[in-house]
Coordinates of C-alpha atoms in Angstrom, one line a residue:
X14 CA 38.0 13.2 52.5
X15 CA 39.6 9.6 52.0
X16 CA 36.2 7.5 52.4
X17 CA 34.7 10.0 50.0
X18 CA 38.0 9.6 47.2
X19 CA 37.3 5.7 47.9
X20 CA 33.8 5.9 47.5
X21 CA 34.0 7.8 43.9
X22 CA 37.0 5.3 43.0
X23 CA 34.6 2.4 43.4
X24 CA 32.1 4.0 41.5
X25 CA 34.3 4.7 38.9
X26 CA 35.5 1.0 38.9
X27 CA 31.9 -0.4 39.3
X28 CA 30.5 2.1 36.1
X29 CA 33.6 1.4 34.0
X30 CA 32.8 -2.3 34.3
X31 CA 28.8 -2.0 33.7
X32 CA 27.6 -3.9 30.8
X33 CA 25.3 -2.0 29.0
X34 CA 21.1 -3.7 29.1
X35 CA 19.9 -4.3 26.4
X36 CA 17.5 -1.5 26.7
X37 CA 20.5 0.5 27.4
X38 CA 21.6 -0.4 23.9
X39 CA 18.9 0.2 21.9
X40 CA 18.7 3.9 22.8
X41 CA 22.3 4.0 22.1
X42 CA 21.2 3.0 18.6
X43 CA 18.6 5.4 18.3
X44 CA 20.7 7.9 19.3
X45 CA 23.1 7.2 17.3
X46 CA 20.8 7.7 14.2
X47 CA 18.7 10.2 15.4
X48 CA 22.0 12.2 15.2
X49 CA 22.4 10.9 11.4
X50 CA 19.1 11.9 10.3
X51 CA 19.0 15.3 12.1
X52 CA 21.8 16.0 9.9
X53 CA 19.7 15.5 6.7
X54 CA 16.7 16.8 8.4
X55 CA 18.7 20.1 9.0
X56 CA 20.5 20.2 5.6
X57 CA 19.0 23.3 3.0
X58 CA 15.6 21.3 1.5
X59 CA 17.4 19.8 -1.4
X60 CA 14.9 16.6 -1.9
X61 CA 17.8 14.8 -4.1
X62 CA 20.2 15.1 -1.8
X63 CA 17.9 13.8 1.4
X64 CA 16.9 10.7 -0.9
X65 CA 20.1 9.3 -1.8
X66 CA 21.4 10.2 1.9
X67 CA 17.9 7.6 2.9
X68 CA 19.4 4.8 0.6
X69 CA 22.8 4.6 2.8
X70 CA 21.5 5.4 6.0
X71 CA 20.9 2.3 8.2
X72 CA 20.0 1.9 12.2
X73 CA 21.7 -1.3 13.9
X74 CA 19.0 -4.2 14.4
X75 CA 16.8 -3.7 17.4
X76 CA 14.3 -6.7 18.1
X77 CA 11.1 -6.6 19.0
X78 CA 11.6 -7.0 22.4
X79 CA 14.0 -4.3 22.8
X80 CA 11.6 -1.8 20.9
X81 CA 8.2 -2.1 23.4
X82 CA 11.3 -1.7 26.0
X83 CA 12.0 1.7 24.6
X84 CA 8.6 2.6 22.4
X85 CA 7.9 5.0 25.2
X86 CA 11.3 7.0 25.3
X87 CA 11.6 10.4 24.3
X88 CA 14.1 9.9 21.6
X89 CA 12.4 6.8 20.4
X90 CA 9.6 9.0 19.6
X91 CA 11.6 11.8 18.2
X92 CA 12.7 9.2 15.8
X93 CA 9.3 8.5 14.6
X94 CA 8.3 12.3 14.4
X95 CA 11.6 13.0 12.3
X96 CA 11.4 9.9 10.0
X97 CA 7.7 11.3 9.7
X98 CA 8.7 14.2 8.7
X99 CA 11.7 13.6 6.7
X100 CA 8.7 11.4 4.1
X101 CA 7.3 14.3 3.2
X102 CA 10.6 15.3 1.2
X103 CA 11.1 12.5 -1.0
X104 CA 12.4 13.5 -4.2
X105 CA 9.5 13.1 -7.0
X106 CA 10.1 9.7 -8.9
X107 CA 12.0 10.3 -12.4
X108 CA 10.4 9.9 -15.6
X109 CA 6.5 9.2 -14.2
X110 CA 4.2 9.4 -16.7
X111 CA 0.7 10.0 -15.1
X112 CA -2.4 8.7 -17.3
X113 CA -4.3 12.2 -16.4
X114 CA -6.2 12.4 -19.7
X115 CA -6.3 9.0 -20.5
X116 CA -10.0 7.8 -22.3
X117 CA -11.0 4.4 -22.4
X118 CA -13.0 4.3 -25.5
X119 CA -13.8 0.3 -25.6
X120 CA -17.7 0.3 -24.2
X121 CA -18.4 -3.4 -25.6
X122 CA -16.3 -5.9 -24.4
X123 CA -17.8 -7.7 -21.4
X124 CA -14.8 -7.3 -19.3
X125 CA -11.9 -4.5 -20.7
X126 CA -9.3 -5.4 -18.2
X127 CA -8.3 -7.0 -14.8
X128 CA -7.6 -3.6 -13.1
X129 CA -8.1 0.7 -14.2
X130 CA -6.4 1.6 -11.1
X131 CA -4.1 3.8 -13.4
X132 CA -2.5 6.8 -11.7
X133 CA -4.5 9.8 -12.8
X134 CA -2.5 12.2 -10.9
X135 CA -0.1 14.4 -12.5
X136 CA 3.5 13.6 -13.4
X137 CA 4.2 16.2 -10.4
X138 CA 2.3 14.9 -8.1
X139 CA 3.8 14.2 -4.3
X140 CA 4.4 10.6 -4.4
X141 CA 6.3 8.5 -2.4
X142 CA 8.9 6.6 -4.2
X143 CA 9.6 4.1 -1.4
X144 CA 11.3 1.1 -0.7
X145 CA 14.4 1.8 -3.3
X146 CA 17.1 0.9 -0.9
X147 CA 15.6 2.0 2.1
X148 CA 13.4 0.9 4.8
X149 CA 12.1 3.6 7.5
X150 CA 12.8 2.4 11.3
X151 CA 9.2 3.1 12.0
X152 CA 7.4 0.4 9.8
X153 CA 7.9 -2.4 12.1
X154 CA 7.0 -0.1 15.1
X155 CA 3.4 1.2 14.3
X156 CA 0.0 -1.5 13.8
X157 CA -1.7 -0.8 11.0
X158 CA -5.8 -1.2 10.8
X159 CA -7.6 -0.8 8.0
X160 CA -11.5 -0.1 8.4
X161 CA -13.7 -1.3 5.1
X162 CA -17.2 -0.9 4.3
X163 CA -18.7 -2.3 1.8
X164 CA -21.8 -1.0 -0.3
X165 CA -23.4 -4.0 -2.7
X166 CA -25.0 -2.3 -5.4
X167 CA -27.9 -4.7 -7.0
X168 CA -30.3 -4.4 -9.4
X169 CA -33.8 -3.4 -8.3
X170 CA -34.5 -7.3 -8.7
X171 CA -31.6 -8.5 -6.9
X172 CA -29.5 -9.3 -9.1
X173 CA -25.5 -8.4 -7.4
X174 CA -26.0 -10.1 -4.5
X175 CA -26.5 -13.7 -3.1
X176 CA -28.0 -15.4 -0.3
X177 CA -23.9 -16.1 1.0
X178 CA -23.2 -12.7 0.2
X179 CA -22.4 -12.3 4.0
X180 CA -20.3 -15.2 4.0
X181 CA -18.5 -13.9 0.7
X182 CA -17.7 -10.6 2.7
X183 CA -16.4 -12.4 6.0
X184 CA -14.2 -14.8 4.0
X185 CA -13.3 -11.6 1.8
X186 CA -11.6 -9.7 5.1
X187 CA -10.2 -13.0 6.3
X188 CA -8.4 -13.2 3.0
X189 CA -7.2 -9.6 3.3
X190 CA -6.1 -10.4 6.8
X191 CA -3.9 -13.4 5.7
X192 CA -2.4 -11.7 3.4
X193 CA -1.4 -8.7 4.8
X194 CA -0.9 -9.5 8.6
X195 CA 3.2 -9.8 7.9
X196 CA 3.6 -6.6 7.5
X197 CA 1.4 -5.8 10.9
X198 CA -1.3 -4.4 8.8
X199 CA -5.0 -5.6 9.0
X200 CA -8.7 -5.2 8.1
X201 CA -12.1 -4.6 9.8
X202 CA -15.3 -4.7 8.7
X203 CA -17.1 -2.0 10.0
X204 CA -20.4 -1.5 8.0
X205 CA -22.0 -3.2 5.0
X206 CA -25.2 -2.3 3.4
X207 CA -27.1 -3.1 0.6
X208 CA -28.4 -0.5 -2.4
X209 CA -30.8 -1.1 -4.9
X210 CA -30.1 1.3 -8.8
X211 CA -30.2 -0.4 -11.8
X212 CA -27.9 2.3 -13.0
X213 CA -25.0 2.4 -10.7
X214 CA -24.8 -1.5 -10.5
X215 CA -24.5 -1.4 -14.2
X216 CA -22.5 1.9 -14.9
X217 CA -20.8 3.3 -11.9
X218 CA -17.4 3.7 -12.7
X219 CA -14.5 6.4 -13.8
X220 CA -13.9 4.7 -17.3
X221 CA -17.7 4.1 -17.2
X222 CA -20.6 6.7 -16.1
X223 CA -18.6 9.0 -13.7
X224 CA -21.4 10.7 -12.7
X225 CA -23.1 7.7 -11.8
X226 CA -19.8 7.0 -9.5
X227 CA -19.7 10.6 -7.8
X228 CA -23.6 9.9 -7.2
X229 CA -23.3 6.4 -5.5
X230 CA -20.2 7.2 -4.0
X231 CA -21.6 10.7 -1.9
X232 CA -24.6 9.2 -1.3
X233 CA -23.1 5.9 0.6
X234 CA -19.7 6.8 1.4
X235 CA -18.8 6.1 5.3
X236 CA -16.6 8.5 6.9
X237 CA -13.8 8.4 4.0
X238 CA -11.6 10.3 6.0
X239 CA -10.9 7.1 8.2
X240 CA -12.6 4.6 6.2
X241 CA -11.7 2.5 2.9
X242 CA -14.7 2.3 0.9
X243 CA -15.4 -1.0 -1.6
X244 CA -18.9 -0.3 -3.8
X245 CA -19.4 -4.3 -5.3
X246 CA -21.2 -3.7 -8.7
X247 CA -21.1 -5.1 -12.5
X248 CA -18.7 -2.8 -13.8
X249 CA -17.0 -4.4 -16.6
X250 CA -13.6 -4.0 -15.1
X251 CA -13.1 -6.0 -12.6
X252 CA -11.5 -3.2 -9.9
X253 CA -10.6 0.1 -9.9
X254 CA -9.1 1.8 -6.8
X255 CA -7.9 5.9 -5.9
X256 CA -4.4 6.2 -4.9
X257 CA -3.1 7.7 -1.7
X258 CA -1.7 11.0 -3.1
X259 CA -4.8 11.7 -4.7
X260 CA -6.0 15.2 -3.9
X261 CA -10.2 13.4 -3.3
X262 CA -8.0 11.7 -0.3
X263 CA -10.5 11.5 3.0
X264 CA -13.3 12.5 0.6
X265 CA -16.5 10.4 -0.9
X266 CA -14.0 10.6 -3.9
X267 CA -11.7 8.3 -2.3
X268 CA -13.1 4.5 -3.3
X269 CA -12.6 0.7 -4.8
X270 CA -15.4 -0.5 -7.3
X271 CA -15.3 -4.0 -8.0
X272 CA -17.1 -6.6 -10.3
X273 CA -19.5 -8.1 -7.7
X274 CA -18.5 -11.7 -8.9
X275 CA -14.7 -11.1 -8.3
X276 CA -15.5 -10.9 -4.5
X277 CA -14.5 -13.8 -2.7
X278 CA -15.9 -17.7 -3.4
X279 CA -17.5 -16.0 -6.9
X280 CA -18.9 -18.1 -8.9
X281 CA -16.9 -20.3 -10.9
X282 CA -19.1 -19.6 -14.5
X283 CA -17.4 -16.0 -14.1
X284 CA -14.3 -16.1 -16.9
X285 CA -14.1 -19.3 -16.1
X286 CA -13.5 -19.5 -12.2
X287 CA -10.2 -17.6 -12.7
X288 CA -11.2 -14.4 -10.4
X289 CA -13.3 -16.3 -7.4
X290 CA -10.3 -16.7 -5.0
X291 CA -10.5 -13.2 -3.4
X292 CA -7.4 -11.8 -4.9
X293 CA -8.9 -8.8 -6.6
X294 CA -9.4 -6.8 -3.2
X295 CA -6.2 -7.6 -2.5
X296 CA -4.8 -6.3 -5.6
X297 CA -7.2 -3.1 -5.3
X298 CA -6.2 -2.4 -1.4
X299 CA -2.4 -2.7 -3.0
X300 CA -3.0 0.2 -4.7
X301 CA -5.2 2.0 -2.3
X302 CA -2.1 1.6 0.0
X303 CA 0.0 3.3 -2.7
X304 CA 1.5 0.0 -4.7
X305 CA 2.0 0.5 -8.6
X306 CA 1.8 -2.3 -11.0
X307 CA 4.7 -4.7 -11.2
X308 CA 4.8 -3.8 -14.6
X309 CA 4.3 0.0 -15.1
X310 CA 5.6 1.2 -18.1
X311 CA 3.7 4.4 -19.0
X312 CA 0.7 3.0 -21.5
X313 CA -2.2 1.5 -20.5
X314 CA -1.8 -1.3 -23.3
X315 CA 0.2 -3.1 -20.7
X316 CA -0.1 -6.6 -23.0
X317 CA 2.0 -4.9 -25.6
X318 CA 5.3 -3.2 -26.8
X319 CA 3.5 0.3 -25.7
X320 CA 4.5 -0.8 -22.5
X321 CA 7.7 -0.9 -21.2
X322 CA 8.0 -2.0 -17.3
X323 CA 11.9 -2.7 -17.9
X324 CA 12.9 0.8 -17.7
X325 CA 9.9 2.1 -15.2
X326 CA 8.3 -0.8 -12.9
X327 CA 7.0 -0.5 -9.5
X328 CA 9.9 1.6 -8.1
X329 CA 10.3 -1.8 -5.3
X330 CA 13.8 -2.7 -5.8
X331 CA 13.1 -6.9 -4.7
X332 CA 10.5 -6.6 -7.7
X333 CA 12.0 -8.0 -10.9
X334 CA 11.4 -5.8 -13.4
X335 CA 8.8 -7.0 -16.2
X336 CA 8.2 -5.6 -19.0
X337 CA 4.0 -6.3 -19.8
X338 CA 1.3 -8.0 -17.6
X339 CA -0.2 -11.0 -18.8
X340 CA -3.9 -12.2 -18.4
X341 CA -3.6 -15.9 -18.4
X342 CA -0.9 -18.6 -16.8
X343 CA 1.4 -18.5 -14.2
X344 CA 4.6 -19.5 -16.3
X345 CA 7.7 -18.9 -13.3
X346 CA 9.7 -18.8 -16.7
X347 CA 8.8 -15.9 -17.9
X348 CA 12.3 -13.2 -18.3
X349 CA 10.4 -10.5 -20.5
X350 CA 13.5 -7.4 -18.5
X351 CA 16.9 -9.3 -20.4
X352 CA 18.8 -6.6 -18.3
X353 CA 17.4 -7.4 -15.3
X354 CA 17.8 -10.0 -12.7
X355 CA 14.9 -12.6 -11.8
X356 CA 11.9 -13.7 -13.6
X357 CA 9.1 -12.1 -14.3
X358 CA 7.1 -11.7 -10.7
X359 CA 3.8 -13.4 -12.5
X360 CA 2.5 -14.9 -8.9
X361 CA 2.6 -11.3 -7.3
X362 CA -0.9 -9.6 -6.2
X363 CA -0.1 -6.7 -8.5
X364 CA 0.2 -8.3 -11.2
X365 CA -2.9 -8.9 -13.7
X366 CA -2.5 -13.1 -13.7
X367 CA -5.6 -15.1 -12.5
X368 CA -5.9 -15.9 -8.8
X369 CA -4.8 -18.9 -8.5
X370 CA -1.4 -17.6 -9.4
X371 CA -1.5 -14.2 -7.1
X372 CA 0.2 -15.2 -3.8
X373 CA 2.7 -13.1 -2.8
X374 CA 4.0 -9.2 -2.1
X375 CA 7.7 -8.4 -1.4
X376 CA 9.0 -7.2 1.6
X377 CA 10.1 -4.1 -0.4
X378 CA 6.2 -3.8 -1.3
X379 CA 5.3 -4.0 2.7
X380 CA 7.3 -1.1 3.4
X381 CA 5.7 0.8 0.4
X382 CA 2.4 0.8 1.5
X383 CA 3.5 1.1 5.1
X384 CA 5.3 4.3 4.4
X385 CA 2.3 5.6 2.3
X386 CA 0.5 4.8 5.3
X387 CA 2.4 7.0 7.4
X388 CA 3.1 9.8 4.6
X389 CA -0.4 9.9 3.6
X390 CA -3.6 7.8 5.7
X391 CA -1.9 8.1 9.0
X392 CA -5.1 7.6 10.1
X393 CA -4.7 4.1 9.6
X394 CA -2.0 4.0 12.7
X395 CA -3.6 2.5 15.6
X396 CA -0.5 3.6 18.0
X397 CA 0.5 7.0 16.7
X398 CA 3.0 9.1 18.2

C-alpha cells in the first residue's frame, strides 16, 4: 500500500502544481459564461429582463488562437447554440416608429432622395436591437459570405448598361469586400445577367411602380433564400433595400434596386460625380444586413425638424447621435445632438453624404449586422454549428 500512497501523493503534488494551457483556459472561460447565460437562458421569458442582464454580461478575452483551439469543443459549441438562441428574445426597441403606410407622393424630381430603405415593418416587429452595450461571443467566431447577383435592367436599346459594365461589377464586390472584410464578412458574385424592359428599367421600384418590382423581381430572382439580390435600373432613388426582419425574407420579395449610374466608377456627369465611388451598395447591403440610418428619427423628411435622430438614432451606442442627414459636404464639425457626445458621424456609410465622404462603419455597427446575421440570414454563416 505504501508505493501506491506515494504514487497518489506525487500526483497530487505534480496536478496541484500544473499550470493550466492556454487551451485549458479558454474552456475555463466558456464555462464560466456558459454558466452565466444558462442562468438567463433558464429565467421565466421576461425579454426586459434577459436584455439588460446582455448589457452586463461579459466573457474574459480569448484570442484567436485559443478559439480554433477550442471551436470544436462541446461547450464551445453550446455557447454558440445558446447565444443563438438567447437573440431571438431581445426585447423590442422602445419608441420605433415603423413607416408602414408611408406614400411618397413626389413623382417629378429627377432623383427624390439618396436612399428609401425606410423600415416598413410594423412598430412590433421582431427586431434586433443590437450592439447597445453588448457584443455576442459568437461574432468573431463564425465567417460570414454573402452571395450577390446582380440583374441589369436596360432599355430595349441599351441604354443601363455599358461596355465596362463587367468591370463596374467586379470593382463593385471588391469595394464591398474592402469594406466589410473587418468584421470577417465578405461577398461573391455568383450570377449576373442582363434584362431588356423599358418599363422596369424606368419604374421598378416600391415608391415607384410596385408591380413592376414584384414582376422583375419573381421573374429574375436567384435563390433568395441564400442569395442577396441587386436589380441596377433608373429608379429615381438612388437605392432602396428590404430589411432582415422582413416577413418577404428568403423570398423574390427580398431585394436592393439601385440607380444603374450609382454602381461603381459611374459616370462622373451623374449629380455631379458625387455617387460614382461605389458607396451606395455599401450603404444598401448596410441595411440588408439590418443597419438603420445614423440618423433615424421617425419621419422620412430626414433634412428637417420632422426628424429627430437625437432621441431615436441607430440604436449603435459608438454612433453619435445626429439629429438630420445631410446631402452635401462632409463638415467633421457638425454637433446637430447638443446632449450628446461626438460630432455628427457625416463620413459613415449610413449616412446620406456623397461618397467621397462615406468611409467608415463602427465596430458597434459590425456586430449589428453580424448578429442580424445570425438572428435572421444564418444562411450567410459559412461554419455553422
Amino acid at each position: 500500500m505504501k508505493p501506491v500512497i506515494r504514487i497518489a501523493a506525487i500526483a497530487t503534488i505534480f496536478f496541484s502544481c500544473h499550470n493550466p494551457t492556454p487551451r485549458e483556459q479558454a474552456l475555463a472561460k466558456v464555462e464560466e459564461f456558459n454558466s452565466e447565460l444558462e442562468k438567463v437562458a433558464v429565467a421565466p421569458i421576461d425579454t426586459t429582463s434577459i436584455n439588460s442582464k446582455f448589457y452586463q454580461l461579459r466573457m474574459a478575452a480569448i484570442s484567436k488562437v485559443d478559439f480554433r483551439e477550442i471551436q470544436h469543443e462541446v461547450s464551445f459549441k453550446r455557447l454558440l447554440t445558446l447565444e443563438k438562441s438567447l437573440l431571438s428574445r431581445w426585447h423590442r426597441i422602445p419608441g420605433f416608429k415603423g413607416y408602414a403606410n408611408l406614400k411618397l407622393s413626389d413623382t417629378i424630381t429627377p432623383l427624390i432622395r439618396r436612399c428609401v430603405a425606410f423600415d416598413r415593418a410594423p412598430a412590433s416587429a421582431d427586431r434586433v436591437p443590437a450592439a447597445r452595450g453588448m457584443r455576442s461571443v459568437s461574432l468573431d467566431y463564425y465567417a460570414y459570405e454573402v452571395p450577390v447577383a446582380i440583374h441589369v435592367i436596360t432599355t430595349r436599346k441599351g441604354l443601363g448598361t455599358q461596355p465596362d459594365m463587367n468591370k463596374r461589377i467586379a470593382d463593385q464586390i471588391a469595394i464591398l469586400n474592402s469594406t466589410y472584410e473587418k468584421f470577417n464578412i465578405s461577398f461573391k458574385l455568383v450570377s449576373t445577367d442582363v434584362t431588356a424592359n423599358d418599363n422596369w428599367f424606368q419604374n421598378a421600384s416600391y415608391f415607384g411602380d410596385t408591380l413592376a418590382l414584384e414582376q422583375m423581381t419573381k421573374a429574375l430572382a436567384r435563390n433568395p433564400e441564400k442569395v442577396m439580390n441587386v436589380y441596377t435600373n433608373n429608379s429615381k432613388y438612388l437605392g432602396e433595400s428590404t430589411y432582415p426582419w422582413y416577413p418577404e425574407k428568403g423570398t423574390a420579395g427580398d431585394y436592393i434596386v439601385m440607380n444603374f449610374n450609382a454602381l461603381a466608377d459611374g459616370p462622373g456627369t451623374f449629380f455631379e460625380g458625387k455617387y460614382m465611388q461605389g458607396k451606395t451598395l455599401v450603404h444598401e447591403a448596410g441595411h440588408f444586413l439590418g443597419l438603420l440610418h445614423t440618423f433615424e428619427g421617425g419621419s422620412p423628411v430626414c433634412d428637417s425638424d420632422q426628424n429627430d435622430g437625437c432621441t431615436f438614432g441607430d440604436q449603435v451606442d459608438d454612433t453619435p447621435a445626429q439629429k438630420i442627414c445631410y446631402f452635401e459636404g462632409c463638415d467633421l464639425n457638425l454637433h446637430s445632438c447638443p446632449s450628446g457626445p461626438g460630432n455628427d458621424p457625416v463620413k459613415n456609410f449610413m449616412g446620406y453624404n456623397p461618397d467621397n465622404c462615406m468611409t467608415e462603419f463602427t465596430r458597434g455597427q459590425g456586430d449589428r449586422m453580424r448578429q442580424n446575421i445570425i438572428r435572421y440570414r444564418y444562411y450567410l454563416v459559412t461554419n455553422p454549428i
